[in-house]
mmCIF file of C-alpha atoms in Angstrom:
data_model
loop_
_atom_site.group_PDB
_atom_site.id
_atom_site.type_symbol
_atom_site.label_atom_id
_atom_site.label_comp_id
_atom_site.label_asym_id
_atom_site.label_seq_id
_atom_site.Cartn_x
_atom_site.Cartn_y
_atom_site.Cartn_z
ATOM 1 C CA MET A 14 -20.522 1.166 -15.603
ATOM 2 C CA ASN A 15 -21.109 1.581 -11.872
ATOM 3 C CA ASP A 16 -18.504 1.516 -9.115
ATOM 4 C CA GLY A 17 -19.481 -2.019 -8.180
ATOM 5 C CA THR A 18 -18.070 -3.461 -11.393
ATOM 6 C CA VAL A 19 -15.479 -0.956 -12.626
ATOM 7 C CA CYS A 20 -12.614 -2.997 -11.091
ATOM 8 C CA LYS A 21 -14.071 -6.465 -11.645
ATOM 9 C CA THR A 22 -11.041 -7.870 -13.436
ATOM 10 C CA ARG A 23 -10.786 -11.249 -15.102
ATOM 11 C CA TYR A 24 -8.091 -12.277 -12.605
ATOM 12 C CA PRO A 25 -7.820 -11.457 -8.873
ATOM 13 C CA ILE A 26 -5.480 -8.755 -7.594
ATOM 14 C CA LEU A 27 -2.449 -9.695 -5.485
ATOM 15 C CA MET A 28 -0.912 -6.722 -3.655
ATOM 16 C CA VAL A 29 2.771 -7.084 -2.723
ATOM 17 C CA HIS A 30 4.394 -4.717 -0.209
ATOM 18 C CA GLY A 31 7.929 -3.367 -0.010
ATOM 19 C CA ILE A 32 10.527 -3.425 2.769
ATOM 20 C CA ALA A 33 10.137 -2.814 6.499
ATOM 21 C CA TYR A 34 6.483 -3.810 6.729
ATOM 22 C CA ARG A 35 4.151 -6.799 6.785
ATOM 23 C CA ASP A 36 0.585 -7.412 5.678
ATOM 24 C CA ASP A 37 -0.430 -8.926 9.014
ATOM 25 C CA LEU A 38 0.389 -6.004 11.318
ATOM 26 C CA PRO A 39 -2.837 -5.215 13.227
ATOM 27 C CA LEU A 40 -2.720 -1.426 13.613
ATOM 28 C CA LEU A 41 -1.302 0.284 10.523
ATOM 29 C CA LYS A 42 -2.234 -1.200 7.168
ATOM 30 C CA TYR A 43 0.440 -0.852 4.496
ATOM 31 C CA TRP A 44 -2.023 -0.117 1.675
ATOM 32 C CA GLY A 45 -4.282 2.251 3.624
ATOM 33 C CA ARG A 46 -7.765 2.619 2.146
ATOM 34 C CA ILE A 47 -6.797 1.214 -1.262
ATOM 35 C CA PRO A 48 -7.932 -2.428 -0.854
ATOM 36 C CA GLY A 49 -11.312 -1.323 0.501
ATOM 37 C CA LEU A 50 -12.032 0.903 -2.478
ATOM 38 C CA LEU A 51 -10.911 -1.762 -4.947
ATOM 39 C CA ARG A 52 -13.202 -4.338 -3.343
ATOM 40 C CA ARG A 53 -16.151 -1.953 -3.348
ATOM 41 C CA SER A 54 -15.413 -1.411 -7.031
ATOM 42 C CA GLY A 55 -15.624 -5.134 -7.806
ATOM 43 C CA ALA A 56 -12.052 -6.412 -7.444
ATOM 44 C CA GLU A 57 -10.996 -9.551 -5.596
ATOM 45 C CA VAL A 58 -8.009 -8.429 -3.532
ATOM 46 C CA PHE A 59 -5.396 -10.547 -1.761
ATOM 47 C CA PHE A 60 -2.074 -9.788 -0.053
ATOM 48 C CA GLY A 61 1.351 -11.309 -0.621
ATOM 49 C CA ASN A 62 2.210 -11.919 3.054
ATOM 50 C CA SER A 63 5.931 -11.721 2.323
ATOM 51 C CA GLU A 64 8.662 -10.865 4.842
ATOM 52 C CA SER A 65 9.492 -7.264 5.709
ATOM 53 C CA TRP A 66 13.246 -7.855 5.430
ATOM 54 C CA GLY A 67 13.270 -10.965 3.271
ATOM 55 C CA SER A 68 15.635 -11.207 0.301
ATOM 56 C CA TYR A 69 13.997 -11.318 -3.096
ATOM 57 C CA GLU A 70 14.858 -15.021 -3.327
ATOM 58 C CA LYS A 71 13.008 -15.899 -0.123
ATOM 59 C CA ASN A 72 10.100 -13.545 -0.695
ATOM 60 C CA ALA A 73 9.662 -14.927 -4.198
ATOM 61 C CA GLU A 74 9.193 -18.399 -2.732
ATOM 62 C CA LEU A 75 6.579 -17.075 -0.307
ATOM 63 C CA LEU A 76 4.752 -15.284 -3.117
ATOM 64 C CA CYS A 77 4.822 -18.408 -5.244
ATOM 65 C CA GLY A 78 3.054 -20.335 -2.483
ATOM 66 C CA ARG A 79 0.622 -17.494 -1.964
ATOM 67 C CA ILE A 80 -0.363 -17.509 -5.625
ATOM 68 C CA GLY A 81 -0.982 -21.240 -5.392
ATOM 69 C CA ASP A 82 -3.379 -20.593 -2.501
ATOM 70 C CA ILE A 83 -5.205 -17.838 -4.393
ATOM 71 C CA VAL A 84 -5.536 -19.865 -7.579
ATOM 72 C CA GLY A 85 -6.963 -22.743 -5.568
ATOM 73 C CA LYS A 86 -9.399 -20.515 -3.708
ATOM 74 C CA THR A 87 -10.683 -18.454 -6.634
ATOM 75 C CA LYS A 88 -10.494 -21.165 -9.322
ATOM 76 C CA CYS A 89 -8.759 -18.606 -11.559
ATOM 77 C CA ASP A 90 -5.613 -19.807 -13.242
ATOM 78 C CA ARG A 91 -3.740 -16.474 -12.978
ATOM 79 C CA VAL A 92 -3.426 -13.307 -10.889
ATOM 80 C CA ASN A 93 -2.693 -9.629 -11.495
ATOM 81 C CA ILE A 94 0.114 -8.396 -9.247
ATOM 82 C CA ILE A 95 0.311 -4.805 -8.027
ATOM 83 C CA ALA A 96 3.606 -4.328 -6.202
ATOM 84 C CA HIS A 97 5.134 -1.373 -4.395
ATOM 85 C CA SER A 98 8.853 -0.697 -4.047
ATOM 86 C CA LYS A 99 10.946 -3.865 -3.527
ATOM 87 C CA GLY A 100 7.779 -5.935 -3.907
ATOM 88 C CA GLY A 101 8.204 -5.413 -7.639
ATOM 89 C CA ILE A 102 11.690 -6.944 -7.528
ATOM 90 C CA ASP A 103 10.429 -9.921 -5.511
ATOM 91 C CA SER A 104 7.680 -10.419 -8.090
ATOM 92 C CA ARG A 105 9.964 -10.174 -11.120
ATOM 93 C CA PHE A 106 12.306 -12.758 -9.624
ATOM 94 C CA MET A 107 9.380 -15.067 -8.884
ATOM 95 C CA ILE A 108 7.944 -14.792 -12.404
ATOM 96 C CA THR A 109 11.201 -15.459 -14.229
ATOM 97 C CA VAL A 110 13.382 -17.579 -11.950
ATOM 98 C CA LEU A 111 10.629 -19.587 -10.239
ATOM 99 C CA ASP A 112 8.808 -19.791 -13.588
ATOM 100 C CA THR A 113 5.341 -18.642 -12.523
ATOM 101 C CA ARG A 114 4.638 -16.849 -15.802
ATOM 102 C CA ARG A 115 1.602 -19.028 -16.469
ATOM 103 C CA GLN A 116 0.106 -18.017 -13.108
ATOM 104 C CA VAL A 117 0.725 -14.268 -13.482
ATOM 105 C CA ALA A 118 -1.228 -12.286 -16.053
ATOM 106 C CA SER A 119 0.262 -8.882 -15.265
ATOM 107 C CA LEU A 120 2.744 -7.149 -12.993
ATOM 108 C CA THR A 121 2.183 -3.481 -12.215
ATOM 109 C CA THR A 122 4.958 -1.892 -10.178
ATOM 110 C CA ILE A 123 4.649 1.314 -8.173
ATOM 111 C CA SER A 124 7.859 3.215 -7.332
ATOM 112 C CA THR A 125 9.961 0.069 -7.651
ATOM 113 C CA PRO A 126 13.764 0.556 -7.837
ATOM 114 C CA HIS A 127 14.257 -1.534 -10.985
ATOM 115 C CA ARG A 128 17.676 0.020 -11.482
ATOM 116 C CA GLY A 129 18.438 0.267 -7.787
ATOM 117 C CA SER A 130 18.593 3.385 -5.660
ATOM 118 C CA TYR A 131 21.549 5.586 -4.864
ATOM 119 C CA ILE A 132 20.157 5.778 -1.320
ATOM 120 C CA ALA A 133 20.879 2.058 -0.952
ATOM 121 C CA ASP A 134 24.402 2.735 -2.248
ATOM 122 C CA VAL A 135 24.909 5.377 0.441
ATOM 123 C CA ILE A 136 23.551 3.137 3.217
ATOM 124 C CA VAL A 137 25.795 0.258 2.193
ATOM 125 C CA ASN A 138 28.902 2.462 1.915
ATOM 126 C CA LYS A 139 28.297 4.493 5.080
ATOM 127 C CA LEU A 140 26.554 2.084 7.459
ATOM 128 C CA LEU A 141 26.779 -1.529 6.331
ATOM 129 C CA ASN A 142 30.339 -1.622 5.056
ATOM 130 C CA ASP A 143 32.222 -3.621 7.724
ATOM 131 C CA LYS A 144 29.627 -2.611 10.330
ATOM 132 C CA LYS A 145 27.461 -5.660 10.875
ATOM 133 C CA ILE A 146 25.634 -4.097 13.818
ATOM 134 C CA TYR A 147 23.315 -2.120 11.515
ATOM 135 C CA GLY A 148 22.289 -5.220 9.609
ATOM 136 C CA LYS A 149 21.628 -6.979 12.915
ATOM 137 C CA LEU A 150 19.403 -4.101 14.025
ATOM 138 C CA LEU A 151 17.354 -4.424 10.849
ATOM 139 C CA ASP A 152 17.028 -8.160 11.487
ATOM 140 C CA LEU A 153 15.961 -7.535 15.087
ATOM 141 C CA TYR A 154 13.264 -5.156 13.906
ATOM 142 C CA GLY A 155 12.129 -7.737 11.356
ATOM 143 C CA ARG A 156 11.809 -10.463 14.003
ATOM 144 C CA ILE A 157 9.924 -8.138 16.344
ATOM 145 C CA ILE A 158 7.223 -7.545 13.726
ATOM 146 C CA GLY A 159 7.022 -11.182 12.697
ATOM 147 C CA ASP A 160 9.722 -12.115 10.180
ATOM 148 C CA LYS A 161 10.986 -15.669 10.546
ATOM 149 C CA ASP A 162 14.299 -15.201 8.768
ATOM 150 C CA PRO A 163 15.112 -11.499 8.122
ATOM 151 C CA GLU A 164 18.181 -10.542 6.096
ATOM 152 C CA GLY A 165 18.244 -6.769 6.414
ATOM 153 C CA GLY A 166 21.819 -6.171 5.323
ATOM 154 C CA LYS A 167 21.446 -8.435 2.297
ATOM 155 C CA VAL A 168 18.185 -6.754 1.293
ATOM 156 C CA VAL A 169 19.747 -3.275 1.253
ATOM 157 C CA ARG A 170 22.691 -4.559 -0.782
ATOM 158 C CA GLN A 171 20.284 -6.119 -3.263
ATOM 159 C CA LEU A 172 18.779 -2.675 -3.884
ATOM 160 C CA THR A 173 22.044 -0.964 -4.810
ATOM 161 C CA THR A 174 22.489 0.299 -8.357
ATOM 162 C CA ALA A 175 25.328 -2.135 -9.077
ATOM 163 C CA HIS A 176 23.420 -5.178 -7.847
ATOM 164 C CA MET A 177 20.268 -4.287 -9.751
ATOM 165 C CA LYS A 178 22.257 -3.855 -12.952
ATOM 166 C CA GLY A 179 23.325 -7.490 -12.651
ATOM 167 C CA PHE A 180 19.798 -8.508 -11.640
ATOM 168 C CA ASN A 181 18.287 -6.976 -14.767
ATOM 169 C CA GLU A 182 20.774 -8.809 -16.971
ATOM 170 C CA ALA A 183 20.078 -12.136 -15.258
ATOM 171 C CA VAL A 184 16.294 -11.840 -14.836
ATOM 172 C CA PRO A 185 14.654 -11.020 -18.188
ATOM 173 C CA ASP A 186 10.942 -10.324 -18.448
ATOM 174 C CA SER A 187 8.570 -13.070 -19.514
ATOM 175 C CA LYS A 188 6.753 -12.665 -22.834
ATOM 176 C CA ASP A 189 3.694 -14.237 -21.200
ATOM 177 C CA VAL A 190 3.252 -11.412 -18.658
ATOM 178 C CA TYR A 191 2.157 -7.792 -19.149
ATOM 179 C CA TYR A 192 4.550 -5.431 -17.317
ATOM 180 C CA ALA A 193 3.504 -1.882 -16.426
ATOM 181 C CA SER A 194 5.004 0.682 -14.065
ATOM 182 C CA TYR A 195 4.397 4.025 -12.366
ATOM 183 C CA GLY A 196 6.681 6.427 -10.520
ATOM 184 C CA SER A 197 6.058 9.226 -8.036
ATOM 185 C CA ASP A 198 7.515 12.700 -7.596
ATOM 186 C CA LEU A 199 7.916 14.370 -4.205
ATOM 187 C CA LYS A 200 8.890 17.692 -5.891
ATOM 188 C CA LYS A 201 10.937 18.865 -2.890
ATOM 189 C CA GLY A 202 12.206 17.386 0.359
ATOM 190 C CA LEU A 203 10.156 19.662 2.590
ATOM 191 C CA ASN A 204 6.944 18.124 1.233
ATOM 192 C CA ASP A 205 7.622 15.077 3.425
ATOM 193 C CA PRO A 206 10.140 15.670 6.252
ATOM 194 C CA LEU A 207 10.706 11.920 6.624
ATOM 195 C CA PHE A 208 12.439 11.959 3.237
ATOM 196 C CA TYR A 209 13.991 15.422 3.391
ATOM 197 C CA PHE A 210 17.627 14.320 3.341
ATOM 198 C CA SER A 211 17.199 11.251 1.147
ATOM 199 C CA TYR A 212 15.217 13.245 -1.433
ATOM 200 C CA ASN A 213 17.946 15.860 -1.796
ATOM 201 C CA ILE A 214 20.744 13.287 -1.934
ATOM 202 C CA LEU A 215 18.897 11.266 -4.553
ATOM 203 C CA TYR A 216 17.886 14.322 -6.579
ATOM 204 C CA GLU A 217 21.523 15.320 -7.028
ATOM 205 C CA LYS A 218 22.376 11.845 -8.330
ATOM 206 C CA GLU A 219 19.270 10.562 -10.130
ATOM 207 C CA GLY A 220 16.895 13.510 -10.539
ATOM 208 C CA VAL A 221 13.130 13.448 -9.918
ATOM 209 C CA ASN A 222 12.278 11.029 -7.104
ATOM 210 C CA ASP A 223 9.865 10.218 -4.268
ATOM 211 C CA GLY A 224 12.420 10.277 -1.467
ATOM 212 C CA LEU A 225 13.756 6.760 -2.032
ATOM 213 C CA VAL A 226 13.280 5.807 -5.687
ATOM 214 C CA SER A 227 13.852 7.947 -8.765
ATOM 215 C CA VAL A 228 11.406 8.091 -11.635
ATOM 216 C CA THR A 229 14.168 6.841 -13.925
ATOM 217 C CA SER A 230 14.619 3.731 -11.787
ATOM 218 C CA SER A 231 10.869 3.119 -11.504
ATOM 219 C CA ARG A 232 10.379 2.792 -15.272
ATOM 220 C CA TRP A 233 9.837 -0.808 -16.371
ATOM 221 C CA GLY A 234 7.764 -2.404 -19.103
ATOM 222 C CA GLU A 235 5.068 0.020 -20.242
ATOM 223 C CA TYR A 236 5.616 3.170 -18.219
ATOM 224 C CA LYS A 237 2.173 4.555 -17.449
ATOM 225 C CA GLY A 238 3.124 7.828 -15.801
ATOM 226 C CA THR A 239 4.428 9.712 -12.784
ATOM 227 C CA PHE A 240 2.136 10.444 -9.839
ATOM 228 C CA THR A 241 2.531 13.855 -8.282
ATOM 229 C CA GLY A 242 0.370 16.276 -6.375
ATOM 230 C CA LYS A 243 -1.232 19.476 -7.531
ATOM 231 C CA LYS A 244 0.691 22.760 -7.496
ATOM 232 C CA ARG A 245 3.713 22.562 -5.161
ATOM 233 C CA LYS A 246 2.800 19.427 -3.230
ATOM 234 C CA GLY A 247 4.406 16.163 -4.315
ATOM 235 C CA ILE A 248 3.836 12.505 -3.487
ATOM 236 C CA SER A 249 6.393 10.575 -1.450
ATOM 237 C CA HIS A 250 7.321 6.902 -1.364
ATOM 238 C CA LEU A 251 4.827 6.344 1.479
ATOM 239 C CA ASP A 252 2.167 8.742 0.196
ATOM 240 C CA ILE A 253 1.728 6.631 -2.927
ATOM 241 C CA ILE A 254 0.462 3.649 -0.901
ATOM 242 C CA ASP A 255 -2.005 5.785 1.093
ATOM 243 C CA PHE A 256 -0.033 5.094 4.259
ATOM 244 C CA LYS A 257 -1.186 8.374 5.819
ATOM 245 C CA ARG A 258 -4.822 7.886 4.734
ATOM 246 C CA ILE A 259 -5.244 11.500 3.669
ATOM 247 C CA LYS A 260 -5.433 13.397 0.408
ATOM 248 C CA THR A 261 -1.913 14.266 -0.667
ATOM 249 C CA GLY A 262 -1.413 17.377 -2.728
ATOM 250 C CA GLY A 263 -5.103 17.357 -3.494
ATOM 251 C CA ILE A 264 -4.903 13.783 -4.825
ATOM 252 C CA ASP A 265 -7.053 10.930 -3.510
ATOM 253 C CA ILE A 266 -4.547 8.074 -3.607
ATOM 254 C CA PRO A 267 -7.036 5.147 -3.579
ATOM 255 C CA SER A 268 -8.710 6.551 -6.684
ATOM 256 C CA LEU A 269 -5.389 6.251 -8.536
ATOM 257 C CA TYR A 270 -5.384 2.518 -7.887
ATOM 258 C CA ARG A 271 -8.984 2.227 -9.005
ATOM 259 C CA GLU A 272 -7.858 3.668 -12.349
ATOM 260 C CA ILE A 273 -4.916 1.258 -12.472
ATOM 261 C CA VAL A 274 -7.184 -1.740 -11.952
ATOM 262 C CA LYS A 275 -9.820 -0.342 -14.311
ATOM 263 C CA ASP A 276 -7.116 -0.173 -16.988
ATOM 264 C CA LEU A 277 -6.163 -3.806 -16.330
ATOM 265 C CA LYS A 278 -9.777 -4.807 -16.716
ATOM 266 C CA GLU A 279 -10.101 -2.943 -20.009
ATOM 267 C CA LYS A 280 -7.001 -4.746 -21.274
ATOM 268 C CA GLY A 281 -8.654 -8.085 -20.520
ATOM 269 C CA TYR A 282 -6.679 -8.955 -17.398
#
């Protein structure tokens, strides 16, 4: 099978981003070189176009409309979702609460905090607790990059461990959708200075993590494995979406996604 068909799945791929970014920003692309490789390998790839600081309720509505557009354009009745970070939470809420299970064949989550993140707990307790200014700053940033109705403070609270415990009880998986997940391991904070402090804080509380999300929290549905670099180099929360567009720890990130989509194809999705 050549590269031109290896990712030619039965259903198109919908890629859903996490917080603090948008699909329509002109300079830096959230998914790096990944969409290009998937398309060259035969996949139809679309983006969720959700808000950077939208709550999972609001982003789920946007994703629902986006799926309607894709289904109409491709004449396929379902999509495969690949979601990073909070995008996985938005997608789970959409599937179950907005009842889109018949339009979603599979949901693959990458470093999604299904059980919340202790980092969100720390932010809420240290910065957002009775200090509305920080939430307003997140909202301002969201509006600057294009959000219509950002809710930064609410979004961080939704990612706390306590909130996600309630979420998981209230939002069960659909039997009509295949759920798979992957985590990533930074190995040590110095491997990505941006996450130096958060990695160490999270490691003490939740163990192996990528700087924002622990491997334990990223497990959902069929856990397919933990991405990490070779030898001492790990893979951070941003590395895993090819944000830096370089090999990380000797790993070509886009090729990991080609394998993910190849696996979906082999499963009939």
